Amino acid sequence: MTARNISRFWEWGRKIICVGRNYADHAKELKNAIPTEPILFLKPPSAYVREGSSILVPRYSNNLHHEVELGVVIGKGGTAIPESVAMEHVAGYALCLDMTARDVQDVCKSKGLPWTRAKAFNTSCPVSEFIPKERIPDPGNVTLWLKVNDQLRQNGCTSQMIFSIPYLISYISEFITLEEGDLILTGTPKGVSAVQEHDQLQAGIQDVVTMSFRVDRQEK
Ligand SMILES: O=C([O-])CC(=O)C(=O)O
Ligand SMILES: [Mg+2]
């Protein structure tokens, strides 16, 4: 086996930990309360999809939404990491989409059930190339944007996050040991909307990275 390289962290099979409602403007657009504590859920590593492959609309959904998010790639693992040293545990970043079957999530929410089928399906986590830490000196102040068929849908700044990256690393690692290669999705700003088969999504982190994905339907 060849040596593992963090720049291909998605091949390592590590955890994907997602933060929900971390931007007040997005919580409001879906008529959710603004959280006083981070809301967390998980995606399996089988959710990863890379440029060149398509995002697949699950057969059971008719309302697949895009959510553009800053991903934080863990470089040094730890348990109960203090907020003051949390950034030392970061290897870099990735631009991510938290693809969400909103119709399925709405049913889960109304029944008080987990969001797994709405959030964790195959191709629900498109990721960009790995971005080394030095290329984003202030991850708490970068612009994330997303276009569907060249129309701007999301354009938000990470300065609007309710819970900061160091706080999230500390909060999560209190009860989930973080490992090298884990990815934290830090939540989406407002502007989420539905995508259809054959749509082209393009997303970016200001001038740091861009990525594009095509949407297809899962075959029968
Ligand atoms: O599905 C949601 O609205 C929660 C979420 O992932 C986010 O806010 O990024
Ligand atoms: Mg999200």
Short mmCIF file of N, CA and C in Angstrom, two decimals, residues 48-166:
data_model
loop_
_atom_site.label_atom_id
_atom_site.label_comp_id
_atom_site.label_asym_id
_atom_site.label_seq_id
_atom_site.Cartn_x
_atom_site.Cartn_y
_atom_site.Cartn_z
N TYR A 48 -18.79 10.74 -0.10
CA TYR A 48 -17.89 11.60 -0.89
C TYR A 48 -18.09 11.43 -2.38
N VAL A 49 -18.02 12.55 -3.10
CA VAL A 49 -17.95 12.50 -4.56
C VAL A 49 -17.00 13.60 -5.00
N ARG A 50 -16.22 13.28 -6.03
CA ARG A 50 -15.18 14.20 -6.50
C ARG A 50 -15.54 14.72 -7.88
N GLU A 51 -14.97 15.87 -8.23
CA GLU A 51 -15.21 16.44 -9.56
C GLU A 51 -14.92 15.39 -10.63
N GLY A 52 -15.77 15.40 -11.64
CA GLY A 52 -15.64 14.38 -12.69
C GLY A 52 -16.72 13.33 -12.55
N SER A 53 -17.25 13.17 -11.34
CA SER A 53 -18.40 12.28 -11.13
C SER A 53 -19.61 13.16 -10.81
N SER A 54 -20.80 12.60 -11.00
CA SER A 54 -22.02 13.39 -10.81
C SER A 54 -22.57 13.27 -9.40
N ILE A 55 -23.29 14.30 -9.00
CA ILE A 55 -24.13 14.24 -7.80
C ILE A 55 -25.41 13.53 -8.24
N LEU A 56 -25.81 12.50 -7.49
CA LEU A 56 -27.01 11.74 -7.88
C LEU A 56 -28.20 12.10 -6.99
N VAL A 57 -29.32 12.43 -7.63
CA VAL A 57 -30.56 12.66 -6.87
C VAL A 57 -31.06 11.29 -6.43
N PRO A 58 -31.23 11.06 -5.12
CA PRO A 58 -31.72 9.73 -4.70
C PRO A 58 -33.09 9.45 -5.33
N ARG A 59 -33.34 8.18 -5.61
CA ARG A 59 -34.62 7.79 -6.23
C ARG A 59 -35.81 8.26 -5.41
N TYR A 60 -35.63 8.34 -4.09
CA TYR A 60 -36.77 8.61 -3.19
C TYR A 60 -36.96 10.10 -2.91
N SER A 61 -36.22 10.98 -3.61
CA SER A 61 -36.38 12.42 -3.34
C SER A 61 -36.77 13.19 -4.59
N ASN A 62 -37.64 14.18 -4.39
CA ASN A 62 -37.99 15.11 -5.47
C ASN A 62 -37.63 16.53 -5.10
N ASN A 63 -36.79 16.70 -4.10
CA ASN A 63 -36.41 18.05 -3.69
C ASN A 63 -35.00 18.03 -3.09
N LEU A 64 -34.02 17.85 -3.98
CA LEU A 64 -32.62 17.80 -3.53
C LEU A 64 -32.06 19.22 -3.48
N HIS A 65 -31.58 19.62 -2.31
CA HIS A 65 -31.04 20.98 -2.12
C HIS A 65 -29.52 20.98 -2.07
N HIS A 66 -28.94 22.07 -2.54
CA HIS A 66 -27.50 22.32 -2.36
C HIS A 66 -27.30 23.12 -1.08
N GLU A 67 -26.21 22.85 -0.37
CA GLU A 67 -25.78 23.67 0.78
C GLU A 67 -24.26 23.81 0.65
N VAL A 68 -23.77 24.99 0.33
CA VAL A 68 -22.31 25.17 0.22
C VAL A 68 -21.73 25.41 1.61
N GLU A 69 -20.61 24.75 1.91
CA GLU A 69 -20.05 24.83 3.27
C GLU A 69 -18.52 24.78 3.24
N LEU A 70 -17.92 25.42 4.23
CA LEU A 70 -16.47 25.29 4.41
C LEU A 70 -16.21 24.00 5.20
N GLY A 71 -15.35 23.15 4.65
CA GLY A 71 -14.96 21.92 5.34
C GLY A 71 -13.59 22.11 6.01
N VAL A 72 -13.47 21.60 7.22
CA VAL A 72 -12.21 21.69 7.97
C VAL A 72 -11.62 20.28 8.06
N VAL A 73 -10.39 20.11 7.56
CA VAL A 73 -9.75 18.79 7.56
C VAL A 73 -8.82 18.70 8.77
N ILE A 74 -9.05 17.68 9.58
CA ILE A 74 -8.25 17.50 10.80
C ILE A 74 -6.89 16.88 10.45
N GLY A 75 -5.84 17.48 10.99
CA GLY A 75 -4.49 16.98 10.73
C GLY A 75 -3.91 16.23 11.92
N LYS A 76 -4.28 16.67 13.11
CA LYS A 76 -3.78 16.03 14.33
C LYS A 76 -4.99 15.69 15.19
N GLY A 77 -5.14 14.41 15.51
CA GLY A 77 -6.31 13.97 16.26
C GLY A 77 -6.27 14.42 17.70
N GLY A 78 -7.37 14.14 18.40
CA GLY A 78 -7.39 14.47 19.82
C GLY A 78 -8.77 14.32 20.42
N THR A 79 -8.79 14.23 21.75
CA THR A 79 -10.04 14.16 22.51
C THR A 79 -10.04 15.36 23.46
N ALA A 80 -11.21 15.97 23.63
CA ALA A 80 -11.36 17.13 24.53
C ALA A 80 -10.27 18.18 24.24
N ILE A 81 -10.22 18.61 23.01
CA ILE A 81 -9.23 19.61 22.57
C ILE A 81 -9.66 20.99 23.08
N PRO A 82 -8.81 21.69 23.81
CA PRO A 82 -9.20 23.04 24.26
C PRO A 82 -9.32 23.99 23.06
N GLU A 83 -10.26 24.90 23.16
CA GLU A 83 -10.49 25.86 22.07
C GLU A 83 -9.21 26.64 21.74
N SER A 84 -8.41 26.91 22.76
CA SER A 84 -7.21 27.75 22.58
C SER A 84 -6.17 27.11 21.66
N VAL A 85 -6.16 25.77 21.55
CA VAL A 85 -5.16 25.11 20.69
C VAL A 85 -5.83 24.38 19.51
N ALA A 86 -7.13 24.60 19.34
CA ALA A 86 -7.89 23.83 18.34
C ALA A 86 -7.32 23.98 16.93
N MET A 87 -6.86 25.20 16.58
CA MET A 87 -6.40 25.41 15.21
C MET A 87 -5.11 24.64 14.90
N GLU A 88 -4.38 24.24 15.94
CA GLU A 88 -3.18 23.41 15.72
C GLU A 88 -3.56 22.02 15.21
N HIS A 89 -4.82 21.64 15.35
CA HIS A 89 -5.29 20.32 14.92
C HIS A 89 -5.79 20.33 13.47
N VAL A 90 -5.77 21.50 12.84
CA VAL A 90 -6.30 21.64 11.48
C VAL A 90 -5.17 21.48 10.47
N ALA A 91 -5.36 20.58 9.47
CA ALA A 91 -4.37 20.43 8.40
C ALA A 91 -4.70 21.36 7.23
N GLY A 92 -5.98 21.59 7.03
CA GLY A 92 -6.39 22.42 5.90
C GLY A 92 -7.90 22.42 5.77
N TYR A 93 -8.33 22.74 4.55
CA TYR A 93 -9.76 22.95 4.32
C TYR A 93 -10.17 22.27 3.01
N ALA A 94 -11.48 22.22 2.79
CA ALA A 94 -12.02 21.79 1.50
C ALA A 94 -13.35 22.48 1.33
N LEU A 95 -13.67 22.80 0.10
CA LEU A 95 -15.00 23.32 -0.19
C LEU A 95 -15.91 22.10 -0.30
N CYS A 96 -17.06 22.16 0.35
CA CYS A 96 -17.94 20.98 0.41
C CYS A 96 -19.37 21.39 0.11
N LEU A 97 -20.13 20.44 -0.37
CA LEU A 97 -21.58 20.62 -0.46
C LEU A 97 -22.23 19.59 0.46
N ASP A 98 -23.17 20.07 1.25
CA ASP A 98 -23.97 19.18 2.09
C ASP A 98 -25.29 18.98 1.34
N MET A 99 -25.29 18.01 0.40
CA MET A 99 -26.50 17.79 -0.40
C MET A 99 -27.58 17.19 0.50
N THR A 100 -28.77 17.74 0.39
CA THR A 100 -29.83 17.41 1.35
C THR A 100 -31.14 17.12 0.64
N ALA A 101 -31.70 15.93 0.88
CA ALA A 101 -33.04 15.61 0.35
C ALA A 101 -34.04 16.31 1.27
N ARG A 102 -34.40 17.55 0.89
CA ARG A 102 -35.16 18.40 1.81
C ARG A 102 -36.54 17.82 2.11
N ASP A 103 -37.16 17.18 1.10
CA ASP A 103 -38.48 16.59 1.34
C ASP A 103 -38.40 15.47 2.39
N VAL A 104 -37.32 14.68 2.31
CA VAL A 104 -37.15 13.58 3.26
C VAL A 104 -36.82 14.15 4.65
N GLN A 105 -35.98 15.20 4.66
CA GLN A 105 -35.63 15.82 5.94
C GLN A 105 -36.88 16.41 6.61
N ASP A 106 -37.77 17.03 5.81
CA ASP A 106 -38.99 17.62 6.38
C ASP A 106 -39.83 16.54 7.08
N VAL A 107 -39.94 15.37 6.45
CA VAL A 107 -40.71 14.28 7.07
C VAL A 107 -40.02 13.83 8.36
N CYS A 108 -38.69 13.66 8.30
CA CYS A 108 -37.94 13.24 9.50
C CYS A 108 -38.15 14.26 10.62
N LYS A 109 -38.06 15.56 10.27
CA LYS A 109 -38.21 16.60 11.29
C LYS A 109 -39.60 16.53 11.92
N SER A 110 -40.62 16.36 11.09
CA SER A 110 -41.99 16.37 11.62
C SER A 110 -42.23 15.16 12.53
N LYS A 111 -41.50 14.08 12.29
CA LYS A 111 -41.69 12.87 13.12
C LYS A 111 -40.66 12.77 14.23
N GLY A 112 -39.77 13.75 14.29
CA GLY A 112 -38.72 13.71 15.31
C GLY A 112 -37.71 12.59 15.07
N LEU A 113 -37.51 12.22 13.78
CA LEU A 113 -36.60 11.12 13.46
C LEU A 113 -35.25 11.64 12.96
N PRO A 114 -34.20 10.81 12.99
CA PRO A 114 -32.87 11.25 12.50
C PRO A 114 -32.90 11.57 11.00
N TRP A 115 -31.92 12.35 10.58
CA TRP A 115 -31.87 12.87 9.20
C TRP A 115 -31.06 11.98 8.24
N THR A 116 -30.69 10.80 8.67
CA THR A 116 -29.72 9.99 7.91
C THR A 116 -30.09 9.83 6.43
N ARG A 117 -31.35 9.48 6.16
CA ARG A 117 -31.72 9.22 4.76
C ARG A 117 -31.73 10.52 3.94
N ALA A 118 -31.89 11.65 4.61
CA ALA A 118 -31.93 12.95 3.93
C ALA A 118 -30.54 13.52 3.67
N LYS A 119 -29.55 13.06 4.42
CA LYS A 119 -28.25 13.74 4.45
C LYS A 119 -27.06 12.85 4.12
N ALA A 120 -27.21 11.51 4.25
CA ALA A 120 -26.02 10.64 4.27
C ALA A 120 -25.93 9.70 3.07
N PHE A 121 -26.78 9.92 2.07
CA PHE A 121 -26.82 9.03 0.90
C PHE A 121 -25.55 9.17 0.04
N ASN A 122 -25.34 8.21 -0.85
CA ASN A 122 -24.19 8.25 -1.76
C ASN A 122 -24.19 9.58 -2.53
N THR A 123 -23.05 10.19 -2.66
CA THR A 123 -22.80 11.48 -3.36
C THR A 123 -23.38 12.69 -2.61
N SER A 124 -23.73 12.53 -1.35
CA SER A 124 -24.27 13.69 -0.60
C SER A 124 -23.17 14.62 -0.10
N CYS A 125 -21.88 14.25 -0.35
CA CYS A 125 -20.80 15.14 0.09
C CYS A 125 -19.76 15.39 -1.01
N PRO A 126 -20.13 16.23 -2.00
CA PRO A 126 -19.12 16.64 -3.00
C PRO A 126 -18.01 17.44 -2.31
N VAL A 127 -16.75 17.17 -2.67
CA VAL A 127 -15.62 17.90 -2.07
C VAL A 127 -14.65 18.40 -3.14
N SER A 128 -14.04 19.53 -2.85
CA SER A 128 -13.01 20.11 -3.72
C SER A 128 -11.69 19.41 -3.45
N GLU A 129 -10.66 19.90 -4.10
CA GLU A 129 -9.30 19.50 -3.75
C GLU A 129 -9.01 19.92 -2.30
N PHE A 130 -8.00 19.32 -1.71
CA PHE A 130 -7.55 19.70 -0.37
C PHE A 130 -6.87 21.08 -0.45
N ILE A 131 -7.20 21.94 0.51
CA ILE A 131 -6.60 23.29 0.55
C ILE A 131 -5.71 23.38 1.79
N PRO A 132 -4.39 23.44 1.61
CA PRO A 132 -3.51 23.51 2.79
C PRO A 132 -3.86 24.74 3.64
N LYS A 133 -3.69 24.58 4.95
CA LYS A 133 -4.06 25.60 5.93
C LYS A 133 -3.54 27.00 5.59
N GLU A 134 -2.30 27.09 5.10
CA GLU A 134 -1.68 28.40 4.83
C GLU A 134 -2.45 29.18 3.77
N ARG A 135 -3.20 28.48 2.90
CA ARG A 135 -3.90 29.19 1.82
C ARG A 135 -5.16 29.90 2.31
N ILE A 136 -5.62 29.59 3.53
CA ILE A 136 -6.75 30.32 4.12
C ILE A 136 -6.33 30.78 5.51
N PRO A 137 -5.61 31.91 5.58
CA PRO A 137 -5.09 32.36 6.88
C PRO A 137 -6.20 32.71 7.87
N ASP A 138 -7.36 33.17 7.38
CA ASP A 138 -8.46 33.51 8.29
C ASP A 138 -9.74 32.79 7.86
N PRO A 139 -9.88 31.51 8.27
CA PRO A 139 -11.05 30.74 7.83
C PRO A 139 -12.36 31.28 8.38
N GLY A 140 -12.27 32.15 9.37
CA GLY A 140 -13.47 32.77 9.94
C GLY A 140 -13.90 34.01 9.17
N ASN A 141 -13.29 34.24 8.01
CA ASN A 141 -13.66 35.41 7.23
C ASN A 141 -13.38 35.19 5.74
N VAL A 142 -14.03 34.17 5.19
CA VAL A 142 -13.93 33.93 3.74
C VAL A 142 -15.33 33.80 3.14
N THR A 143 -15.43 34.16 1.88
CA THR A 143 -16.72 34.12 1.19
C THR A 143 -16.91 32.79 0.49
N LEU A 144 -18.09 32.20 0.69
CA LEU A 144 -18.47 30.96 0.01
C LEU A 144 -19.57 31.30 -0.98
N TRP A 145 -19.48 30.78 -2.18
CA TRP A 145 -20.55 31.05 -3.15
C TRP A 145 -20.91 29.79 -3.92
N LEU A 146 -22.12 29.79 -4.46
CA LEU A 146 -22.58 28.66 -5.27
C LEU A 146 -23.52 29.14 -6.35
N LYS A 147 -23.29 28.65 -7.58
CA LYS A 147 -24.16 28.99 -8.71
C LYS A 147 -24.80 27.71 -9.24
N VAL A 148 -26.06 27.83 -9.66
CA VAL A 148 -26.73 26.73 -10.37
C VAL A 148 -26.98 27.23 -11.78
N ASN A 149 -26.42 26.54 -12.77
CA ASN A 149 -26.54 26.95 -14.18
C ASN A 149 -26.21 28.44 -14.34
N ASP A 150 -25.09 28.85 -13.73
CA ASP A 150 -24.57 30.22 -13.83
C ASP A 150 -25.36 31.27 -13.05
N GLN A 151 -26.38 30.85 -12.32
CA GLN A 151 -27.13 31.82 -11.50
C GLN A 151 -26.67 31.71 -10.06
N LEU A 152 -26.29 32.87 -9.50
CA LEU A 152 -25.79 32.88 -8.12
C LEU A 152 -26.94 32.58 -7.14
N ARG A 153 -26.76 31.56 -6.32
CA ARG A 153 -27.80 31.20 -5.34
C ARG A 153 -27.32 31.43 -3.91
N GLN A 154 -26.07 31.14 -3.64
CA GLN A 154 -25.55 31.33 -2.27
C GLN A 154 -24.30 32.18 -2.34
N ASN A 155 -24.18 33.10 -1.40
CA ASN A 155 -23.01 33.98 -1.33
C ASN A 155 -22.95 34.49 0.11
N GLY A 156 -22.16 33.82 0.93
CA GLY A 156 -22.14 34.16 2.35
C GLY A 156 -20.71 34.16 2.87
N CYS A 157 -20.53 34.79 4.02
CA CYS A 157 -19.19 34.88 4.60
C CYS A 157 -19.14 34.05 5.88
N THR A 158 -18.03 33.35 6.07
CA THR A 158 -17.89 32.50 7.27
C THR A 158 -17.86 33.33 8.56
N SER A 159 -17.71 34.66 8.43
CA SER A 159 -17.78 35.51 9.63
C SER A 159 -19.18 35.49 10.24
N GLN A 160 -20.16 34.98 9.47
CA GLN A 160 -21.54 34.92 9.97
C GLN A 160 -21.82 33.63 10.76
N MET A 161 -20.82 32.75 10.87
CA MET A 161 -21.06 31.51 11.63
C MET A 161 -21.40 31.84 13.07
N ILE A 162 -22.35 31.10 13.62
CA ILE A 162 -22.72 31.29 15.03
C ILE A 162 -21.62 30.71 15.92
N PHE A 163 -21.18 29.49 15.60
CA PHE A 163 -20.13 28.83 16.39
C PHE A 163 -18.85 28.78 15.54
N SER A 164 -17.74 29.29 16.09
CA SER A 164 -16.49 29.41 15.35
C SER A 164 -15.85 28.03 15.16
N ILE A 165 -14.90 27.95 14.24
CA ILE A 165 -14.19 26.68 13.98
C ILE A 165 -13.49 26.18 15.26
N PRO A 166 -12.72 27.01 15.98
CA PRO A 166 -12.10 26.48 17.21
C PRO A 166 -13.13 25.98 18.23
#
